[in-house]
XYZ file of C-alpha atoms in Angstrom:
598
model
C -16.402 -3.948 -0.432
C -16.407 -0.216 -0.129
C -13.255 1.536 -0.755
C -13.059 2.783 2.937
C -13.212 -0.760 4.347
C -10.790 -1.946 1.674
C -8.187 0.548 2.763
C -8.766 -0.360 6.448
C -8.398 -3.999 5.551
C -5.133 -3.360 3.562
C -3.543 -1.355 6.357
C -4.638 -3.824 9.118
C -3.088 -6.613 6.905
C 0.080 -4.671 6.574
C 0.282 -3.922 10.317
C -0.069 -7.547 11.144
C 2.423 -8.581 8.579
C 4.998 -5.823 9.777
C 4.274 -6.899 13.416
C 4.842 -10.551 12.569
C 8.125 -9.682 10.924
C 9.199 -7.480 13.853
C 8.252 -10.339 16.075
C 10.362 -12.835 14.162
C 13.300 -10.329 14.138
C 13.039 -9.743 17.817
C 12.699 -13.439 18.563
C 15.598 -14.188 16.177
C 17.854 -11.523 17.760
C 16.937 -12.849 21.382
C 17.688 -16.480 20.369
C 20.970 -15.202 18.814
C 21.751 -13.396 22.118
C 21.019 -16.438 24.055
C 23.070 -18.680 21.807
C 25.995 -16.390 21.968
C 25.730 -15.835 25.642
C 25.677 -19.587 26.149
C 28.663 -20.180 24.005
C 30.502 -17.327 25.746
C 29.553 -18.906 29.199
C 30.477 -22.294 27.788
C 33.944 -20.973 26.750
C 34.414 -19.160 30.024
C 33.361 -22.094 31.969
C 35.392 -24.531 29.959
C 38.666 -22.746 31.066
C 38.255 -24.164 34.544
C 37.709 -27.907 33.939
C 36.758 -28.288 37.589
C 33.341 -26.620 36.810
C 30.374 -28.965 36.029
C 30.287 -27.899 32.316
C 32.656 -30.703 31.300
C 30.926 -33.400 33.185
C 27.539 -32.122 32.140
C 28.588 -32.616 28.593
C 29.371 -36.379 29.213
C 26.966 -38.951 27.402
C 26.966 -42.563 27.299
C 26.395 -44.514 24.090
C 26.667 -48.164 23.909
C 28.838 -48.261 26.963
C 31.168 -45.646 25.715
C 31.667 -42.432 27.523
C 31.583 -39.372 24.999
C 32.103 -35.589 25.237
C 30.837 -32.615 23.471
C 33.067 -32.105 20.461
C 33.170 -28.334 20.895
C 34.547 -28.890 24.369
C 37.136 -31.309 23.297
C 38.321 -28.772 20.616
C 38.731 -26.072 23.332
C 40.573 -28.566 25.549
C 42.972 -29.352 22.649
C 43.611 -25.646 21.993
C 44.553 -25.227 25.643
C 46.948 -28.095 25.359
C 45.079 -30.159 27.932
C 43.786 -33.690 28.266
C 40.838 -35.478 29.636
C 40.302 -38.740 31.537
C 37.185 -40.287 32.998
C 38.146 -42.434 36.022
C 35.821 -45.133 37.456
C 35.516 -45.908 41.159
C 38.424 -48.256 40.986
C 40.769 -45.592 39.470
C 40.727 -47.154 35.947
C 40.789 -44.652 33.064
C 37.849 -45.839 30.949
C 37.940 -42.836 28.502
C 40.723 -40.693 27.557
C 41.230 -37.659 25.244
C 44.589 -36.223 23.988
C 46.402 -38.072 26.980
C 50.200 -37.936 26.794
C 52.128 -41.170 27.202
C 53.440 -40.207 30.690
C 49.889 -39.996 32.148
C 48.909 -43.106 34.037
C 45.932 -45.165 32.844
C 45.153 -46.359 36.460
C 45.451 -44.520 39.750
C 45.496 -45.941 43.315
C 43.559 -43.741 45.554
C 46.532 -42.346 47.333
C 48.536 -41.752 44.125
C 45.767 -39.651 42.600
C 45.491 -37.590 45.768
C 49.177 -36.932 45.843
C 49.151 -35.751 42.171
C 46.032 -33.597 42.764
C 47.487 -31.877 45.874
C 51.014 -31.548 44.337
C 52.485 -33.583 47.018
C 54.248 -35.726 44.532
C 55.950 -34.371 41.281
C 53.622 -34.574 38.378
C 54.270 -32.564 35.117
C 50.527 -31.576 34.844
C 48.346 -29.319 36.743
C 45.115 -31.386 37.595
C 41.543 -30.483 38.128
C 38.920 -32.958 39.161
C 35.155 -33.226 39.240
C 32.836 -36.101 40.341
C 29.781 -36.794 38.318
C 27.084 -39.626 38.474
C 25.929 -41.037 35.234
C 23.391 -43.927 34.781
C 23.917 -45.115 38.368
C 27.684 -45.117 38.222
C 30.033 -42.508 39.966
C 32.865 -41.126 37.626
C 35.735 -38.821 38.231
C 36.703 -36.419 35.349
C 40.274 -35.332 35.350
C 41.628 -32.399 33.288
C 45.215 -31.908 33.111
C 47.349 -29.345 31.626
C 51.063 -29.329 31.145
C 52.696 -27.455 34.069
C 56.008 -26.881 35.687
C 54.398 -25.302 38.591
C 54.436 -28.442 40.806
C 58.171 -28.858 40.314
C 58.653 -25.308 41.215
C 56.609 -25.707 44.368
C 58.468 -28.705 45.354
C 61.985 -27.144 44.926
C 61.217 -23.665 45.965
C 62.261 -24.061 49.533
C 65.630 -25.753 48.606
C 66.484 -23.274 45.879
C 65.253 -19.904 47.021
C 66.220 -18.143 50.202
C 65.494 -14.915 51.934
C 68.665 -13.254 53.166
C 69.308 -9.609 54.359
C 65.983 -8.317 52.915
C 66.564 -9.825 49.489
C 65.480 -12.998 47.632
C 68.292 -15.114 46.325
C 67.666 -17.714 43.560
C 69.958 -20.373 42.209
C 70.511 -20.790 38.560
C 68.265 -23.890 38.032
C 65.186 -22.456 39.667
C 65.733 -19.039 37.933
C 65.692 -20.830 34.520
C 62.647 -22.755 35.338
C 60.854 -19.529 36.507
C 61.727 -17.765 33.411
C 60.481 -20.652 31.146
C 57.008 -20.034 32.631
C 57.527 -16.283 32.468
C 56.631 -16.139 36.197
C 57.886 -14.530 39.374
C 57.797 -14.947 43.067
C 56.817 -13.002 46.151
C 57.587 -13.443 49.876
C 54.754 -12.644 52.441
C 55.378 -12.262 56.112
C 52.904 -13.622 58.716
C 50.586 -10.688 58.313
C 50.415 -11.008 54.426
C 52.662 -8.002 53.751
C 55.069 -8.384 50.663
C 58.490 -8.515 51.735
C 59.939 -8.875 48.369
C 59.732 -10.261 44.884
C 61.781 -11.746 42.101
C 61.081 -12.231 38.346
C 59.500 -10.826 35.367
C 56.880 -8.418 37.041
C 57.310 -5.775 34.356
C 55.123 -7.687 31.900
C 52.169 -7.801 34.157
C 50.015 -5.244 35.803
C 50.796 -3.878 39.140
C 50.298 -6.248 42.089
C 49.302 -5.330 45.611
C 51.887 -4.863 48.493
C 49.596 -6.897 50.870
C 47.549 -9.934 50.667
C 44.668 -11.164 52.775
C 43.583 -14.708 53.151
C 40.638 -13.981 50.998
C 42.757 -12.477 48.365
C 44.940 -15.610 48.068
C 41.856 -17.854 48.019
C 40.118 -15.797 45.144
C 43.168 -15.424 43.063
C 43.791 -19.263 43.415
C 40.210 -20.233 42.582
C 39.345 -17.521 39.970
C 42.613 -16.875 38.125
C 40.666 -15.576 35.055
C 39.597 -12.472 37.053
C 43.208 -11.534 37.586
C 44.796 -12.825 34.425
C 47.236 -14.796 36.465
C 47.667 -18.224 38.091
C 48.651 -18.137 41.722
C 50.263 -20.847 43.768
C 51.404 -20.776 47.377
C 54.177 -22.547 49.442
C 54.269 -22.110 53.216
C 57.486 -22.118 54.997
C 56.767 -23.532 58.411
C 60.288 -22.557 59.834
C 59.977 -19.003 59.141
C 56.154 -18.840 59.081
C 56.362 -16.820 55.728
C 54.503 -17.640 52.615
C 56.019 -17.850 49.152
C 53.782 -17.053 46.139
C 54.428 -18.268 42.530
C 52.668 -16.191 39.937
C 52.397 -17.656 36.410
C 50.625 -16.060 33.509
C 47.729 -17.878 31.925
C 48.302 -19.431 28.369
C 48.042 -16.808 25.565
C 45.043 -18.617 23.767
C 43.309 -18.176 27.152
C 44.108 -14.717 28.036
C 43.551 -13.409 24.491
C 39.923 -14.744 24.283
C 38.542 -16.680 27.124
C 40.099 -14.606 29.949
C 39.154 -11.258 28.531
C 36.438 -9.425 30.577
C 33.362 -11.597 30.275
C 31.020 -8.913 31.317
C 32.507 -6.529 28.643
C 31.986 -9.329 26.024
C 28.432 -9.871 27.124
C 27.677 -6.246 26.783
C 29.364 -6.251 23.298
C 27.160 -9.080 22.438
C 23.896 -7.101 23.425
C 25.155 -3.955 21.764
C 26.079 -5.545 18.368
C 22.791 -7.518 18.278
C 20.841 -4.480 19.337
C 22.432 -2.531 16.425
C 21.773 -5.513 14.057
C 18.068 -5.493 15.218
C 17.846 -1.634 14.564
C 19.451 -2.008 11.143
C 17.091 -4.874 10.160
C 14.067 -2.837 11.395
C 15.270 0.174 9.528
C 15.725 -1.827 6.334
C 12.289 -3.438 6.984
C 10.592 -0.088 7.153
C 12.450 1.268 4.020
C 11.327 -1.866 2.128
C 7.836 -1.347 3.476
C 7.906 2.316 2.237
C 9.132 1.253 -1.168
C 6.397 -1.422 -1.222
C 3.738 1.210 -0.182
C 4.918 3.638 -2.579
C 4.736 1.194 -5.354
C 1.371 -0.440 -4.362
C -0.511 2.759 -3.315
C 1.519 5.580 -4.661
C 1.856 4.415 -8.227
C -1.906 4.003 -8.800
C -2.408 7.566 -7.225
C 0.163 8.961 -9.582
C -1.278 7.109 -12.475
C -4.686 8.598 -11.839
C -3.302 12.037 -11.522
C -1.603 11.499 -14.910
C -4.730 10.246 -16.232
C -6.565 13.461 -15.133
C -3.626 15.514 -16.608
C -4.247 13.666 -20.009
C -7.992 14.509 -19.705
C -7.306 18.116 -18.894
C -5.091 18.307 -21.988
C -7.800 16.805 -24.160
C -6.363 13.348 -24.440
C -9.459 11.303 -23.725
C -7.722 7.952 -22.981
C -6.081 6.182 -20.134
C -2.193 6.375 -20.133
C -0.369 3.415 -21.257
C 3.096 4.287 -19.652
C 5.835 2.649 -21.611
C 3.612 -0.157 -23.021
C 4.012 -0.263 -26.774
C 0.957 -2.363 -27.319
C -1.447 0.457 -26.164
C -2.576 -1.554 -23.047
C -3.562 0.887 -20.319
C -1.073 0.884 -17.384
C -3.731 -0.292 -14.959
C -4.885 -3.404 -16.941
C -3.537 -6.819 -17.516
C -3.813 -8.196 -21.072
C -7.011 -9.965 -20.110
C -8.469 -6.432 -19.367
C -8.722 -6.891 -15.472
C -7.216 -4.497 -13.142
C -3.702 -5.319 -11.869
C -3.457 -6.187 -8.289
C -2.112 -2.901 -6.912
C -4.937 -1.042 -8.614
C -7.789 -2.977 -7.158
C -7.840 -1.180 -3.986
C -8.724 1.864 -5.911
C -11.361 0.114 -8.123
C -14.113 2.551 -7.440
C -11.876 5.604 -8.409
C -10.507 3.729 -11.524
C -14.085 2.861 -12.591
C -15.105 6.436 -12.028
C -12.188 7.834 -14.227
C -12.997 5.333 -16.924
C -16.690 6.363 -16.791
C -15.456 10.032 -16.873
C -13.344 9.332 -19.786
C -16.067 7.542 -21.568
C -18.560 10.345 -20.925
C -15.982 12.939 -22.112
C -15.387 10.953 -25.269
C -19.145 10.771 -25.913
C -19.587 14.356 -25.185
C -16.808 15.310 -27.467
C -18.374 13.239 -30.286
C -21.679 14.794 -29.672
C -19.974 18.291 -29.516
C -18.347 17.658 -32.853
C -21.607 16.493 -34.317
C -23.282 19.684 -32.925
C -20.496 21.907 -34.152
C -21.093 20.428 -37.691
C -24.973 20.508 -37.325
C -24.790 24.005 -35.958
C -22.671 25.150 -38.818
C -25.118 23.541 -41.196
C -27.929 24.977 -39.307
C -26.438 28.616 -39.310
C -25.844 28.106 -42.992
C -29.510 27.234 -43.355
C -30.819 29.918 -41.115
C -28.482 32.536 -43.023
C -30.244 31.113 -46.157
C -33.748 31.197 -44.662
C -33.192 34.767 -43.316
C -31.640 36.011 -46.667
C -34.539 34.456 -48.792
C -37.329 36.560 -47.232
C -35.098 39.466 -46.828
C -34.347 39.410 -50.596
C -37.950 39.059 -51.329
C -38.808 42.065 -49.095
C -36.047 44.135 -50.455
C -37.083 43.266 -54.117
C -40.599 44.214 -53.697
C -39.809 47.357 -51.705
C -37.568 48.306 -54.706
C -40.407 47.494 -57.111
C -42.831 49.744 -55.034
C -40.265 52.506 -54.846
C -39.444 52.526 -58.561
C -40.967 55.502 -60.412
C -40.641 53.922 -63.866
C -43.729 52.123 -63.397
C -47.115 52.993 -61.762
C -48.447 49.970 -59.845
C -52.064 49.213 -59.368
C -53.616 48.984 -55.942
C -54.145 45.141 -56.516
C -50.373 44.864 -57.266
C -49.394 46.888 -54.408
C -51.699 44.763 -51.994
C -50.118 41.595 -53.505
C -46.603 42.991 -52.774
C -47.616 43.983 -49.251
C -49.010 40.574 -48.548
C -45.663 38.946 -49.750
C -43.692 41.344 -47.641
C -45.862 40.563 -44.670
C -45.618 36.832 -45.077
C -41.819 37.099 -45.308
C -41.619 39.278 -42.389
C -43.846 37.132 -40.231
C -41.554 34.205 -41.145
C -38.557 36.169 -40.044
C -40.260 37.448 -36.882
C -41.288 33.876 -36.075
C -37.753 32.588 -36.508
C -36.342 35.261 -34.264
C -39.037 34.606 -31.580
C -38.173 30.823 -31.691
C -34.441 31.572 -31.303
C -35.155 33.911 -28.457
C -37.604 31.392 -26.786
C -35.065 28.491 -26.931
C -32.256 30.412 -25.329
C -34.502 31.838 -22.582
C -35.766 28.268 -21.911
C -32.240 27.060 -21.674
C -31.157 29.660 -19.331
C -34.370 29.366 -17.086
C -35.170 33.091 -17.924
C -38.828 32.530 -18.606
C -42.003 32.879 -16.480
C -44.817 30.465 -16.879
C -48.347 30.792 -15.652
C -49.521 27.322 -14.672
C -53.286 26.856 -14.380
C -55.074 23.492 -13.492
C -56.587 22.344 -16.972
C -58.907 19.594 -18.146
C -56.288 18.023 -20.352
C -58.835 15.727 -22.311
C -60.730 18.904 -23.433
C -57.602 21.040 -23.981
C -55.887 18.433 -26.235
C -59.067 17.953 -28.271
C -59.441 21.721 -28.878
C -55.831 22.163 -29.664
C -56.119 19.447 -32.336
C -59.153 20.974 -33.816
C -57.501 24.339 -34.094
C -54.329 22.738 -35.602
C -56.427 21.165 -38.261
C -57.770 24.348 -39.377
C -54.326 25.495 -40.723
C -54.215 25.180 -44.427
C -51.188 22.972 -44.690
C -52.720 20.293 -42.299
C -56.296 20.491 -43.529
C -56.116 17.020 -45.225
C -53.978 15.328 -42.533
C -55.493 12.133 -41.222
C -55.589 12.508 -37.371
C -57.422 10.568 -34.716
C -57.717 11.499 -31.003
C -58.412 9.172 -28.096
C -59.150 10.742 -24.848
C -58.667 9.371 -21.334
C -61.593 7.521 -19.683
C -60.769 9.223 -16.461
C -60.659 12.972 -16.053
C -57.257 14.501 -15.951
C -56.629 17.881 -14.237
C -53.066 19.143 -14.597
C -51.466 22.594 -14.269
C -50.154 23.911 -17.532
C -49.257 27.146 -19.244
C -52.084 26.794 -22.085
C -50.098 28.902 -24.571
C -46.815 26.975 -24.398
C -48.376 23.534 -23.907
C -50.308 24.296 -27.040
C -46.985 25.213 -28.755
C -45.623 21.545 -27.662
C -48.574 19.926 -29.490
C -48.358 22.092 -32.576
C -44.802 21.429 -32.991
C -45.000 17.657 -32.489
C -48.159 17.382 -34.702
C -46.490 19.521 -37.400
C -43.335 17.465 -37.293
C -45.422 14.186 -37.759
C -47.268 15.779 -40.641
C -44.544 17.604 -42.388
C -41.793 14.786 -42.415
C -44.201 11.950 -43.657
C -45.929 11.266 -47.046
C -49.484 12.129 -47.652
C -51.886 9.752 -46.204
C -49.938 9.062 -43.098
C -52.221 8.519 -40.154
C -51.540 10.347 -36.881
C -52.915 8.944 -33.658
C -53.281 11.067 -30.506
C -54.106 9.423 -27.166
C -54.123 10.240 -23.480
C -53.794 7.624 -20.866
C -53.880 7.823 -17.223
C -51.532 5.471 -15.375
C -52.062 4.417 -11.663
C -53.771 7.542 -10.662
C -50.347 9.494 -10.395
C -49.297 9.819 -13.957
C -50.654 10.408 -17.485
C -49.122 9.851 -20.863
C -49.781 11.844 -23.889
C -48.735 9.883 -27.047
C -48.422 11.240 -30.675
C -48.079 8.132 -33.013
C -47.722 7.880 -36.774
C -47.223 5.173 -39.335
C -44.964 7.045 -41.483
C -41.431 6.527 -42.715
C -39.795 6.476 -39.214
C -36.303 7.765 -38.319
C -32.828 6.187 -37.921
C -30.990 5.989 -34.676
C -28.736 8.980 -35.305
C -31.676 11.193 -36.043
C -33.568 9.828 -32.964
C -30.520 10.664 -30.677
C -30.353 14.256 -31.933
C -33.949 14.987 -32.805
C -34.315 17.475 -29.859
C -31.122 19.381 -30.225
C -31.237 22.925 -31.312
C -28.589 22.552 -34.029
C -29.620 19.230 -35.458
C -31.082 20.474 -38.791
C -31.323 23.541 -41.040
C -34.666 24.582 -42.183
C -35.858 24.188 -45.767
C -37.742 27.220 -46.992
C -38.393 25.712 -50.334
C -40.941 23.210 -48.815
C -42.483 24.955 -45.822
C -41.899 28.460 -44.796
C -43.715 27.915 -41.561
C -40.919 25.839 -39.976
C -37.800 27.440 -38.283
C -35.921 24.215 -37.489
C -36.182 24.826 -33.803
C -39.644 23.305 -33.014
C -38.538 20.063 -31.367
C -35.874 21.549 -29.236
C -38.402 24.133 -28.068
C -40.988 21.229 -27.512
C -38.568 19.292 -25.266
C -37.692 22.403 -23.196
C -41.344 23.136 -22.574
C -42.101 19.572 -21.600
C -39.300 19.952 -18.932
C -40.829 23.196 -17.732
C -44.146 21.326 -17.219
C -42.405 18.843 -15.064
C -42.563 16.081 -17.664
C -40.357 13.933 -19.700
C -40.220 12.998 -23.313
C -39.427 9.633 -24.939
C -39.294 8.516 -28.570
C -39.541 5.124 -30.330
C -39.143 4.801 -33.938
C -38.403 2.089 -36.749
C -37.698 2.871 -40.295
C -40.695 2.009 -42.503
C -42.980 1.397 -39.415
C -43.408 4.839 -37.891
C -42.650 6.956 -34.890
C -44.188 7.331 -31.316
C -43.409 10.263 -29.181
C -44.604 9.981 -25.529
C -44.900 12.823 -23.072
C -45.055 11.586 -19.552
C -46.268 13.848 -16.659
C -46.490 13.038 -12.953
C -49.543 14.343 -11.217
C -47.850 14.523 -7.792
C -46.912 17.823 -5.956
C -43.289 17.004 -6.488
C -41.715 19.931 -8.580
C -38.413 18.288 -9.257
C -37.663 17.887 -12.827
C -37.619 14.378 -14.148
C -34.872 12.766 -15.994
C -34.902 13.398 -19.864
C -34.426 10.279 -21.877
């Protein structure tokens, strides 16, 4: 997979993963909201046992009526009790029921208790529910002194001279419930009041029929219970106000909408915090997964720039690269950058190899310079020596001796001139500062004539050489002077570095009509791998003037550069004790691009 596609895949996978987590968080938050709101609604509904929430929680198991345990706990906290009455008035299930509560009710008895027509120390709420084909009545009772107050109010409270008068017994009972009373005229206007009104919020000075009904049915909205007693004689209405139980007012009768809003706000804040934490963790994970490999590669490049040709190991004391496992495989977070890691590894390997070659060339160059200095110094010494001899007046030299001295001076000067020309040529070739004149040439005939002229040199007169021309004619554009230099150098190398009797075989073969190969093969001593790798380098060897003054040590490097200029490539195969084969491959197409040199 290409690195671009790999990055796309990685980011899509991350996006899907983060989207999934966000979806889970949102669903979780939504579910939590729903649960909390349902619980809040349940708690709000449970304060009024007349609502269906209690009966909806009723279940039947093996003929036994059961309630939701959470609702039962709330009923107990409010000091209430529960009964389930069948159609005959029998209490078939009860919870937290006091001893003074009947276990069976006559129809008229239950109605008198419910409408407070008969004294009953509990406030009652009732709801009818059908379950499995049976009709049940749910009774919810809470300890209350209100019914007694209502029944005694007209006998113990009077309105006289614009003032409410209360006897001691009723006053004590009113104080026990922390309540107060108000008197309304026939129009609902408040005539007066009595009791602990200072502990409650300000009450209106006028009540409508709707006000009385709403306050009686929804006491949680006003934080107070309201009960009315109508005086038919005066046509006035008495109102008994009683605060709700503290457990209810402190929690369940607080503003439900405010609590709902609070639930939404806190859950929204929680969701935002979790999203923020998620993105922080994602940023840290991305920084570790994508940032650390990039930082490692930058550190690697810094090491390379400083000359440390190895991959950083970080804090690993065992020398294992930071990007690798002990098995040598890339770590997971580095695999997305596999191409770049491989490129850096290849670059490091190439730099190491180049550094090794550079050091070898430095050593070889120093040896070569020492050799060239020696080669230049030797002919110069000869020239200077013979010049001093000819200059000396202590002896009169004969013409024959002078000609001999002149021949030696000319020979040494020619050698130095040749060496200087070779140095100039190799650097001009390297820098492409040379102009060639390529002319289409019959290669079979050209190579044959070059070999014949080469054999005429005295050092090579006795060399065994065989030439095999191509059966097909080969016409190829060359610069005759410098192509001949290629052949002369390669043939001389084969002759000079092998023992006498070595056979040199030169052949030209045309391949597939678009390429021809010129091979120079000998059955000499061969060369080792190190020599083969560096044979065409300029600084590989120093010259040896003790053996052959004709060589400068630059011939093979010049030959390689000249082959390149002729749009060819050069290859070498050799084995110690078997011989060496040098192949020159030339393409006969019009493409002028240089071929790769191997």
